[in-house]
Short mmCIF file of C-alpha atoms in Angstrom, two decimals:
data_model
loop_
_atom_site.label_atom_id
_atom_site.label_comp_id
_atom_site.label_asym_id
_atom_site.label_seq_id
_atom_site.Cartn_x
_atom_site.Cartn_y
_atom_site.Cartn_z
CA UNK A 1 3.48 -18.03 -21.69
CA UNK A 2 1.07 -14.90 -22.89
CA UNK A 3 2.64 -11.15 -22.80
CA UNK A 4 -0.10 -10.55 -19.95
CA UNK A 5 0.10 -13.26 -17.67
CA UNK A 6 4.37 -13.09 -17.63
CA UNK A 7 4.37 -9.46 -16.86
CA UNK A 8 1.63 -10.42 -14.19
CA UNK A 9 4.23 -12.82 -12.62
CA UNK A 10 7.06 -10.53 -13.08
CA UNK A 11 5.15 -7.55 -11.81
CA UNK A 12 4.45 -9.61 -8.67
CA UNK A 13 7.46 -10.79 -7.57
CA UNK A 14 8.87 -6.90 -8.29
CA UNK A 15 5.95 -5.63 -5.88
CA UNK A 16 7.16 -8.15 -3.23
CA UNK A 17 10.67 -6.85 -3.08
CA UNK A 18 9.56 -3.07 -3.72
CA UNK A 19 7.18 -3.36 -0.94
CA UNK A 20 9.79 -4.71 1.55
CA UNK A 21 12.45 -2.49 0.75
CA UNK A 22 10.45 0.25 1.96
CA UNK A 23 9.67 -1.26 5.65
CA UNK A 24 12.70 -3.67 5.91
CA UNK A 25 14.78 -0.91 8.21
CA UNK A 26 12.16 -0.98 10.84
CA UNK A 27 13.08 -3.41 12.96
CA UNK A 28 16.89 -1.95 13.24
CA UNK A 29 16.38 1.82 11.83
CA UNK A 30 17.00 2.84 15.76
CA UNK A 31 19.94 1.14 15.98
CA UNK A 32 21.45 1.49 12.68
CA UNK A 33 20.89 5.75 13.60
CA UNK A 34 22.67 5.00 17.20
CA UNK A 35 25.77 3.56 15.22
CA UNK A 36 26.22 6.59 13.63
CA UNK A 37 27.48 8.85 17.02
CA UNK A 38 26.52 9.60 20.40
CA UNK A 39 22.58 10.14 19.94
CA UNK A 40 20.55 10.44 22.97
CA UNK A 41 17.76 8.47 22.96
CA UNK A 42 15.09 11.05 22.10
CA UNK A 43 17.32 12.07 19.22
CA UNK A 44 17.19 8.66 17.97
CA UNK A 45 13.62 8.72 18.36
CA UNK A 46 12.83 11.80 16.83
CA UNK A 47 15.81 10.95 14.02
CA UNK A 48 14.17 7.27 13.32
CA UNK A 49 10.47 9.02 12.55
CA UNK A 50 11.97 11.80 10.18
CA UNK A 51 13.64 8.75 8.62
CA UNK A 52 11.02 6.28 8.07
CA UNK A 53 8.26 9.09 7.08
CA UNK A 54 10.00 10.93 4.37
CA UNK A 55 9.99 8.28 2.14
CA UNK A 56 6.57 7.95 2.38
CA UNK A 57 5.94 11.95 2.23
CA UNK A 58 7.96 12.48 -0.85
CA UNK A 59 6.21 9.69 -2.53
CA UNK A 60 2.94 10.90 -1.61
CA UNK A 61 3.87 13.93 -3.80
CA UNK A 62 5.55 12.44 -6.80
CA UNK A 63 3.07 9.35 -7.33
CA UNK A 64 0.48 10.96 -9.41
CA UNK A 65 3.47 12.83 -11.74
CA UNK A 66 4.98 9.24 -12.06
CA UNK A 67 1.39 7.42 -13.37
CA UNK A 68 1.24 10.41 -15.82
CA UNK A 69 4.48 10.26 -17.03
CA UNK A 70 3.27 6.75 -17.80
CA UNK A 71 0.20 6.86 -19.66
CA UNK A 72 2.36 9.24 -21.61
CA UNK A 73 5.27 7.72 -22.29
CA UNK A 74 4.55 4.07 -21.18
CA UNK A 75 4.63 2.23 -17.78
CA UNK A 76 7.66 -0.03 -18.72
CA UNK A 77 9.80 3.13 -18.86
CA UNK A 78 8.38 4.34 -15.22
CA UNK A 79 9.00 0.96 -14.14
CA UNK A 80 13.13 0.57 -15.34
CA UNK A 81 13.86 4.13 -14.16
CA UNK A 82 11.99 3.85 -10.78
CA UNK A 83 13.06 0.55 -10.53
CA UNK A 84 17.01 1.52 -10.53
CA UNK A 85 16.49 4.03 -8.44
CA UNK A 86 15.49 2.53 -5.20
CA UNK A 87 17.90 -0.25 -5.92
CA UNK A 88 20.38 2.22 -6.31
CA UNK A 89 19.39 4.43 -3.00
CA UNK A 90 19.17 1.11 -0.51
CA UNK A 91 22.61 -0.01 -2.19
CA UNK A 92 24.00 3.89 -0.59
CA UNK A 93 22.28 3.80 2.52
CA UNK A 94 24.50 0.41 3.42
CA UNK A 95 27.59 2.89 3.03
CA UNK A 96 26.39 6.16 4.76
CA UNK A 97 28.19 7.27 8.11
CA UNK A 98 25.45 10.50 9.10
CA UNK A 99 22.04 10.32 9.84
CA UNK A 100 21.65 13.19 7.31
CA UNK A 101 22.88 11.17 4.85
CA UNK A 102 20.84 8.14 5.24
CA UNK A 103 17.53 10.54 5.26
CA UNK A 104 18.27 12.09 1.67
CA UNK A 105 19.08 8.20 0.52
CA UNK A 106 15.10 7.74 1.87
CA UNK A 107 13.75 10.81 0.32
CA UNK A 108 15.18 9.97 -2.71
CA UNK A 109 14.04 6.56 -2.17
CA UNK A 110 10.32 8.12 -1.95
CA UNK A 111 10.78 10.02 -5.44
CA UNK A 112 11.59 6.80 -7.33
CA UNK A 113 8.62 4.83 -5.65
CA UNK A 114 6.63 5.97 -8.79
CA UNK A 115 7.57 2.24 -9.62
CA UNK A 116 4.15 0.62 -7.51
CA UNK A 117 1.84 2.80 -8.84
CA UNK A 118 3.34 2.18 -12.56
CA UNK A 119 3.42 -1.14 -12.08
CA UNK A 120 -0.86 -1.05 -11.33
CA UNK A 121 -1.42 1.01 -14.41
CA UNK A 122 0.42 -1.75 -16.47
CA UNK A 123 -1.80 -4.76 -15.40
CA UNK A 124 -4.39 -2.55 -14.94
CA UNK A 125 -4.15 -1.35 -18.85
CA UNK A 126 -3.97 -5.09 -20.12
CA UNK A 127 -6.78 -6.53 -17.93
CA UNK A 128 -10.65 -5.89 -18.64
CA UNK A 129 -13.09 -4.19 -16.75
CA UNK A 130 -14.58 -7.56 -16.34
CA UNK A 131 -11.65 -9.32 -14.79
CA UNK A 132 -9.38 -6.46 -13.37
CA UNK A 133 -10.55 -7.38 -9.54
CA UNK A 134 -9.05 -10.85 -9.93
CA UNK A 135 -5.83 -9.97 -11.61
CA UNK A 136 -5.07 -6.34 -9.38
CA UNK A 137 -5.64 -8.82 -6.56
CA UNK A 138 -3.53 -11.06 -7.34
CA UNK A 139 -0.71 -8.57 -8.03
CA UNK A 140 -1.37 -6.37 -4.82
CA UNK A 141 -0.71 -9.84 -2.94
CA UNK A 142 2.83 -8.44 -3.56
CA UNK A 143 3.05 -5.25 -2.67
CA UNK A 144 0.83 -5.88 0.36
CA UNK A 145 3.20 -8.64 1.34
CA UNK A 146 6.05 -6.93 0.80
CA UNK A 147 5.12 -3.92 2.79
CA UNK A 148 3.92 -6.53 5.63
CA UNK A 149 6.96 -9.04 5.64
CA UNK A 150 9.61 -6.38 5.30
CA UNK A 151 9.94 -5.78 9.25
CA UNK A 152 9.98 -9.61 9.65
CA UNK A 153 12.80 -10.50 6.84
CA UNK A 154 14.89 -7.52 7.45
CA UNK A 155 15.01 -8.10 11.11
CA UNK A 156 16.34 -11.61 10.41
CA UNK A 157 18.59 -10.97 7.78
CA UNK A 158 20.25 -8.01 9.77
CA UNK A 159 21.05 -10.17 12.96
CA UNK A 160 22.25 -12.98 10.52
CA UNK A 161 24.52 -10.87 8.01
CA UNK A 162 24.62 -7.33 9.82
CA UNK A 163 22.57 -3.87 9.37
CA UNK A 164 25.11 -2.84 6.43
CA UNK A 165 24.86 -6.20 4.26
CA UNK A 166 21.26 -6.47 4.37
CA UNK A 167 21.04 -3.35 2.51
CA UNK A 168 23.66 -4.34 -0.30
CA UNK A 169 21.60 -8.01 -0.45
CA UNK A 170 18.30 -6.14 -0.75
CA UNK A 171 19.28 -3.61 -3.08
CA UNK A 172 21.38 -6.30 -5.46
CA UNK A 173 17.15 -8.30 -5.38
CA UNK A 174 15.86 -5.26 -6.20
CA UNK A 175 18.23 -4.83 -9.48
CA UNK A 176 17.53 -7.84 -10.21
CA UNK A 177 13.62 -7.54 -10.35
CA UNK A 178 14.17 -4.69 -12.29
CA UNK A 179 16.27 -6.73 -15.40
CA UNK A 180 13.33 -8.77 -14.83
CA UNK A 181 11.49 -5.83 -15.74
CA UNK A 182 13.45 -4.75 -19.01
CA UNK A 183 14.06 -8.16 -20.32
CA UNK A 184 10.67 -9.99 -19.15
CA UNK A 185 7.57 -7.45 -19.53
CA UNK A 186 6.31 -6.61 -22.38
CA UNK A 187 3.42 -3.66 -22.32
CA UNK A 188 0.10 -4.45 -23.66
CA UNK A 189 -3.16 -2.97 -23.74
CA UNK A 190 -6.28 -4.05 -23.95
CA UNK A 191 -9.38 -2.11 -25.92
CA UNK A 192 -12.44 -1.77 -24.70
CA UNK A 193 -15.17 -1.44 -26.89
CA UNK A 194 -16.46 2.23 -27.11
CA UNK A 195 -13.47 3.21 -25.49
CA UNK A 196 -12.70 6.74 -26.89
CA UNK A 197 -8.70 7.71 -26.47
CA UNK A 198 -7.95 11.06 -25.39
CA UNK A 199 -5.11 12.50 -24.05
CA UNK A 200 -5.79 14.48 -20.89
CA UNK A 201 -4.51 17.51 -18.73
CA UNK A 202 -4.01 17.09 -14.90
CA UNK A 203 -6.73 19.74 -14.24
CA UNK A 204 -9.15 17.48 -16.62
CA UNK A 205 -7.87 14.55 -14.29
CA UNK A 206 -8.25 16.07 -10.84
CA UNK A 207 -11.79 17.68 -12.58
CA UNK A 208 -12.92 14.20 -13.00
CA UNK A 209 -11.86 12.82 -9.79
CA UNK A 210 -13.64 15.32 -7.60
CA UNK A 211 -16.86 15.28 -9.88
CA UNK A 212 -17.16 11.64 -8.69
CA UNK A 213 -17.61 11.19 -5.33
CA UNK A 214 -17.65 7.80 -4.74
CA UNK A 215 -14.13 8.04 -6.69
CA UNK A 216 -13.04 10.11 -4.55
CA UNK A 217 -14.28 8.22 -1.65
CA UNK A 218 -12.80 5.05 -2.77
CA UNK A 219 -9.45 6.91 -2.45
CA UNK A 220 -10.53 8.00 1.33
CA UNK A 221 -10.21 3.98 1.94
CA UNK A 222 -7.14 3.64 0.58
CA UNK A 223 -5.82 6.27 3.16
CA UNK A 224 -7.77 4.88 6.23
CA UNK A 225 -6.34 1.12 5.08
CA UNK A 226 -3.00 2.64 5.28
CA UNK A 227 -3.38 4.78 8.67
CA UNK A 228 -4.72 1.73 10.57
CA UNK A 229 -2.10 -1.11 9.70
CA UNK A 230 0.59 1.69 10.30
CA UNK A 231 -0.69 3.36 13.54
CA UNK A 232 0.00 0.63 15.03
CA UNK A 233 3.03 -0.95 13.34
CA UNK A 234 5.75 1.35 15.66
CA UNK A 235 3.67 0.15 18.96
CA UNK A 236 3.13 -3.28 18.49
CA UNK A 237 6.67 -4.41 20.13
CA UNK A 238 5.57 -2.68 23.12
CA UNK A 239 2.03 -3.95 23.30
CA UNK A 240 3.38 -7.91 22.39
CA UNK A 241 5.69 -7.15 25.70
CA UNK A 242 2.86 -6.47 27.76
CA UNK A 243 1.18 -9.57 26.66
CA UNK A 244 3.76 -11.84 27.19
CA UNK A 245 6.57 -12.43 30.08
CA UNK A 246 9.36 -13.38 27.98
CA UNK A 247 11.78 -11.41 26.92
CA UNK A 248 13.60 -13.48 24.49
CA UNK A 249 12.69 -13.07 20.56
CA UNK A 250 10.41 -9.96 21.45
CA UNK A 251 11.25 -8.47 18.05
CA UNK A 252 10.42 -11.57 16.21
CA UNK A 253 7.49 -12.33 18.19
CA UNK A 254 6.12 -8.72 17.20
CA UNK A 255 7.21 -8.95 13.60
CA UNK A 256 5.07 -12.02 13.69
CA UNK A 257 1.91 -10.31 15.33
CA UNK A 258 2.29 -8.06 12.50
CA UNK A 259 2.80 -9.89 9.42
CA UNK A 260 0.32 -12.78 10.00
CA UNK A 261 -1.89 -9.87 8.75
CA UNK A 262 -0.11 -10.52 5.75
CA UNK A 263 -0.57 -14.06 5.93
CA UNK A 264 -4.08 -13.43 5.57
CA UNK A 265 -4.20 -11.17 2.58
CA UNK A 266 -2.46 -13.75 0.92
CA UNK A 267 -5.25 -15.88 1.45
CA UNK A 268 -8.25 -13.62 1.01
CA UNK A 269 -7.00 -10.90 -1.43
CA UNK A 270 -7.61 -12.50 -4.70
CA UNK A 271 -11.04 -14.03 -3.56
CA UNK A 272 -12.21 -10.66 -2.70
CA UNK A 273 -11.36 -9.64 -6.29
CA UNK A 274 -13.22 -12.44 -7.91
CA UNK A 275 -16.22 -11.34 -5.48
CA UNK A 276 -16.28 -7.97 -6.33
CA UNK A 277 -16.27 -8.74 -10.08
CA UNK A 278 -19.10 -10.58 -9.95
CA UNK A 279 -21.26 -8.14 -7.61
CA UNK A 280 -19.44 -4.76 -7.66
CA UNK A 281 -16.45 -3.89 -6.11
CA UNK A 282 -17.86 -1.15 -4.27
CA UNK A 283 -20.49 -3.56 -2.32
CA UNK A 284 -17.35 -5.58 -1.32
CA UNK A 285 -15.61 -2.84 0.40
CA UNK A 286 -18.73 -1.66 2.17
CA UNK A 287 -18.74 -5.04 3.39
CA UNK A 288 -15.07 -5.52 3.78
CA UNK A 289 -14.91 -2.03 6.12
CA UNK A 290 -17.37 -2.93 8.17
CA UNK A 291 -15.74 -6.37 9.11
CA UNK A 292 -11.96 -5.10 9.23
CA UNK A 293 -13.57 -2.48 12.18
CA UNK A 294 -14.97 -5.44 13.59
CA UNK A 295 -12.27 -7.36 14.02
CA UNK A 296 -9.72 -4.87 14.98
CA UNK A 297 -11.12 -3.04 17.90
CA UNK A 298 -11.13 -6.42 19.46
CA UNK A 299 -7.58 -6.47 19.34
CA UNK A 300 -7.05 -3.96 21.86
CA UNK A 301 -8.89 -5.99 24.84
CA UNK A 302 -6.62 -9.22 24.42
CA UNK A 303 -4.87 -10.60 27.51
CA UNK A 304 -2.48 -13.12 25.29
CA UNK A 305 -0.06 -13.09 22.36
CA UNK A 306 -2.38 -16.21 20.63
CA UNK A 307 -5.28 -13.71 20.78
CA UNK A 308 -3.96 -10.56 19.60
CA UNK A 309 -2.33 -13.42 16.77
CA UNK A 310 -5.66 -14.65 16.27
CA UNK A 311 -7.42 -11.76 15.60
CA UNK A 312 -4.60 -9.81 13.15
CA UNK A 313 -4.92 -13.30 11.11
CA UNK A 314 -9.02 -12.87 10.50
CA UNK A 315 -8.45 -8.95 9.84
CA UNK A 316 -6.05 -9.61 7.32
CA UNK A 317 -8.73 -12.01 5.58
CA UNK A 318 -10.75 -9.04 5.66
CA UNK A 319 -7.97 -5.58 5.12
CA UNK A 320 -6.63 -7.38 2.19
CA UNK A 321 -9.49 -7.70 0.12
CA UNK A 322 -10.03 -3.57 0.21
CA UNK A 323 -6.67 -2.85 -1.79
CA UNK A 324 -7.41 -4.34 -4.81
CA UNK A 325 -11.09 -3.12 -4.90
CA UNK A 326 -10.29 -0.17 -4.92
CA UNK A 327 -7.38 -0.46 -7.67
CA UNK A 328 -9.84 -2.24 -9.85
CA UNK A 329 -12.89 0.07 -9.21
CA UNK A 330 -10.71 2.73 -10.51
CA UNK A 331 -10.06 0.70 -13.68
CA UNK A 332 -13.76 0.27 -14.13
CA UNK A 333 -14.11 3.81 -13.60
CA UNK A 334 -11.78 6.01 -15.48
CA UNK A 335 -10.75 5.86 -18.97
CA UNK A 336 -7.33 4.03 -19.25
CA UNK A 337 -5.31 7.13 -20.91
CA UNK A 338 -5.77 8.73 -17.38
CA UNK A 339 -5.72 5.52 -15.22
CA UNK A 340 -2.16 6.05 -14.33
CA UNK A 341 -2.46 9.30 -13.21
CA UNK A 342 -5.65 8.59 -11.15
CA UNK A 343 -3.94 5.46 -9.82
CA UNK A 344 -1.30 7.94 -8.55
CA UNK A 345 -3.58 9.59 -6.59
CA UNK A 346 -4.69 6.59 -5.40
CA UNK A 347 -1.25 5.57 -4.24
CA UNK A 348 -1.07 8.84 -2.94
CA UNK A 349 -3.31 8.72 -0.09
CA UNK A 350 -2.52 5.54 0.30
CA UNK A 351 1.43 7.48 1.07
CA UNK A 352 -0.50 9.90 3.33
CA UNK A 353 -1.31 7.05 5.31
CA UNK A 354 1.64 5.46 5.94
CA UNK A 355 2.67 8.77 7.38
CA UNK A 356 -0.79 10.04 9.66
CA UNK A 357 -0.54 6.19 10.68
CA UNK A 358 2.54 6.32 13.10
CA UNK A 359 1.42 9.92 14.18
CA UNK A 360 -1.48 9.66 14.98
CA UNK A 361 -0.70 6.32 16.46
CA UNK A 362 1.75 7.54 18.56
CA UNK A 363 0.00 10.71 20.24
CA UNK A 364 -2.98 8.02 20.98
CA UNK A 365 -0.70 6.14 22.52
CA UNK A 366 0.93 8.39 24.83
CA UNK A 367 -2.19 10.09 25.59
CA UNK A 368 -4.98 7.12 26.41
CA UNK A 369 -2.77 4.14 25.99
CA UNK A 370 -1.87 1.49 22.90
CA UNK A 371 -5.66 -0.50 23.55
CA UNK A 372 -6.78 3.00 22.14
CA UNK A 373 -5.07 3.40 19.12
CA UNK A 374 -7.03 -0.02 18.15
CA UNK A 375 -10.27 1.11 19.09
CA UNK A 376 -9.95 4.54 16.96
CA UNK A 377 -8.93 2.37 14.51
CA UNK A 378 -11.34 0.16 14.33
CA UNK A 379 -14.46 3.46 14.42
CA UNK A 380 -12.74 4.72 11.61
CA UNK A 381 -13.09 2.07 9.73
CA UNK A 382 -17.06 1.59 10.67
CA UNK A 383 -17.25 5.62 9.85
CA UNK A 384 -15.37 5.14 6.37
CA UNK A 385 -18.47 2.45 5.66
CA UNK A 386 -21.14 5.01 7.05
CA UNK A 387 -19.80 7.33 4.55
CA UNK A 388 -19.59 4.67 1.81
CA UNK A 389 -23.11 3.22 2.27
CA UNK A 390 -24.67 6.88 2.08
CA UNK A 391 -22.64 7.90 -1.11
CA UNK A 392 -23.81 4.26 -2.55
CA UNK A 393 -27.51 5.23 -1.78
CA UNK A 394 -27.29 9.13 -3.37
CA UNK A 395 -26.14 7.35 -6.55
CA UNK A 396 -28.60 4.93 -6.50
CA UNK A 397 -31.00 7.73 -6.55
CA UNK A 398 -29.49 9.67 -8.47
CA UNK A 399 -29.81 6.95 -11.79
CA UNK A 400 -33.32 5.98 -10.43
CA UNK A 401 -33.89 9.46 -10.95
CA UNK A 402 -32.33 9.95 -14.56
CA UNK A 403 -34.18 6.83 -15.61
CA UNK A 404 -37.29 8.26 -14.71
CA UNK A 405 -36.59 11.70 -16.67
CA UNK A 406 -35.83 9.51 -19.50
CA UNK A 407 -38.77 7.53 -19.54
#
C-alpha cells in the first residue's frame, strides 16, 4: 500500500477514536460527578457543564500553536505527543475520586487535542489541490463520527463494564491508534507547481487570514456547524421524552436521535467532497447551508420519535458535507507551510462551537422552550449562507473588475 493512502487509513481510524473520546462521558458525566460525594443536583449540573466545556475551551486556544508547531517541526511529531496525551488523561480520569480532579484530567485533555487538527494538515499536505475535497472527506468521516457516536458507545459500554472501565478500555484504543501512528504513518508532501516555500510568522498568518474574507468566512461555518449539532446535544434526552411515552431505553433512544446524524455524514461526506472538487467548494457550502437550515428547523415541530429520526438522518446528508469543504478550501487557499497553522484556526472555531453550542442552547431552552433552540438554529444557518452568497458576489466583482484593468 502507498505512504499516502496508509496514513489516510490510519489517520481515520485515529480520528474515530479521538473524536469519541472527547464526547463518550456524556451520557454518564452526571452521574460519574454524583459518585464522587453528596452533590446537589444543581451542583452536578453546574459541575457537569464546567466539565464537558473546558476541554473544548482549552483546545480552542492551543489548536492553532499545535498546527504551527507542525508545519515546523512535522505533523507526525504533533500527532505521537498529542496522541499520548489524551490516552494518557482518559486512562487518569478512570482513577480520580474529586470532581476537581477529573476537570484538570479534561483541560489537559483539551491541550493535547492539537492531535485533530495535526492530523488534517498531514493529509492535507500529501493531497493536491485538485483532490483534497475527496480525501479531507473521507478522513473527517472519522472525526465527525467519532464526535457523533461517542454519546452512543460510551453510554453502552458504561452500563455493560461500569463508568471507571470504560475509561481504561477507551484510553488503552486510544494508545493503540497512536502506535498506529508511530509505526504506520509515514509524512509526505506533495509539491505543487509554483509553489514558493516560505516559512511564516503568526502575525503573517493571522495577516493573511483576515485579508481574505471569504477565508475568514469559511471559518465562521465551521463555528455555526459546531454551535448547532451541540446546542442541542445536552437537550435532546428531554425533547425524545416528550415525544415518546416510554420510559425504558430513553438514553439510548436519544443517543440514537443524535447519532443517526452521523449515520448520514457517513454517507454524504465524501460525495460532497468529490462535488466540490469538481465545481468549487465554496458553491457547495452555499448550497449545503442553505439545506442543513432547511431541514433542521423542521425538527422542532415533530410530534414523533420516527420524525424527529427522520429528519436528523437527511440533515446529516447535508451538515456533513460542510466539514470537509471547508478543510479542503483552506488547502486550496493557503500555502501549505502555513496550512497547519490556519487549519488550527479552523479547528478553533470549530472548539468555540462546541462550547456557545450547549450555552446558548440551554438559555433558549429555558427561556422559549427546546422547539426554539431548533428554529434559531436552523436561521443561523440560512444567515451564515446570506453572508456567504454576498462575500461570493464581491469577489466575483472584484476579479471581473481586475480583468478589466488588465485588459
Amino acid at each position: 500500500m502507498k505512504a499516502e493512502k496508509r496514513n489516510l487509513l490510519i489517520m481515520w481510524f485515529a480520528n474515530l477514536f479521538v473524536g469519541a473520546s472527547m464526547t463518550m462521558v456524556i451520557p454518564f458525566l452526571s452521574l460519574y460527578i454524583e459518585s464522587f460525594g453528596q452533590y446537589s443536583g444543581e451542583d452536578v449540573q453546574r459541575w457537569s457543564g464546567f466539565v464537558f466545556g473546558v476541554s473544548f475551551l482549552v483546545a480552542f486556544l492551543v489548536a492553532p500553536i499545535w498546527g504551527r508547531i507542525g508545519d515546523r517541526y512535522g505533523r507526525k511529531k504533533v500527532l505521537i505527543g498529542t496522541g499520548f496525551g489524551i490516552a494518557i488523561s482518559v486512562f487518569l480520569m478512570g482513577y480520580v475520586n474529586s470532581v476537581e480532579a477529573l476537570f484538570v484530567l479534561r483541560a489537559f485533555m483539551g491541550l493535547a487535542t492539537g492531535f485533530i487538527p495535526a492530523s488534517m494538515a498531514l493529509i492535507a499536505a500529501q493531497s493536491s489541490k485538485r483532490t483534497a475535497g475527496e480525501t479531507l472527506g473521507t478522513l473527517q468521516t472519522g472525526t465527525v463520527s467519532g464526535g457523533l457516536l461517542g454519546p452512543l458507545f460510551g453510554g453502552l459500554i458504561a452500563d455493560t463494564v461500569g463508568m471507571e472501565l470504560t475509561f481504561i478500555l477507551t484510553a488503552s484504543i486510544l494508545t493503540f491508534a497512536s502506535f498506529l501512528v508511530v509505526f504506520g504513518v509515514k509524512e509526505v508532501i506533495y509539491e505543487e507547481k509554483g509553489e514558493k516555500k516560505k516559512r511564516y510568522s503568526a502575525k503573517e498568518v493571522i495577516q493573511f487570514i483576515v485579508r481574505s474574507p471569504i477565508l475568514l468566512m469559511v471559518m465562521v461555518v465551521a463555528l455555526i456547524i459546531q454551535m448547532a449539532l451541540f446546542s442541542i446535544q445536552p437537550l435532546l434526552a428531554l425533547f425524545v421524552n416528550d415525544l415518546t411515552s416510554s420510559t425504558e431505553n430513553m438514553a439510548f433512544l436519544a443517543g440514537v436521535a443524535f447519532s443517526i446524524t452521523g449515520l448520514g455524514n457517513l454517507l454524504s461526506t465524501r460525495k460532497w467532497g468529490q462535488l466540490g472538487d469538481r465545481i468549487g467548494h465554496e458553491k457547495v457550502m452555499l448550497l449545503l447551508l442553505i439545506l442543513s437550515g432547511l431541514f433542521f428547523i423542521p425538527q422542532g415541530f415533530v410530534d414523533s420519535l420516527w420524525q424527529l429520526i427522520v429528519l436528523r438522518f437527511i440533515f446529516g446528508l447535508a451538515v456533513g458535507g460542510l466539514i470537509p469543504c471547508t478543510t479542503a478550501f483552506i488547502r486550496q487557499a493557503c500555502p501549505i507551510s502555513m496550512q497547519g497553522e490556519v487549519l488550527g484556526y479552523n479547528q478553533s472555531f470549530r472548539f468555540l462551537g462546541n462550547v456557545l453550542g450547549p450555552v446558548s442552547g440551554g438559555l433558549l431552552a429555558a427561556s422559549f422552550g427546546i422547539s426554539y433552540v431548533f428554529i434559531s438554529a436552523g436561521v443561523l444557518f440560512l444567515l451564515t449562507a446570506a453572508v456567504l452568497k454576498w462575500l461570493l458576489s464581491q469577489e466575483q466583482k472584484k476579479e471581473e473588475q481586475e480583468t478589466v484593468n488588465e485588459q
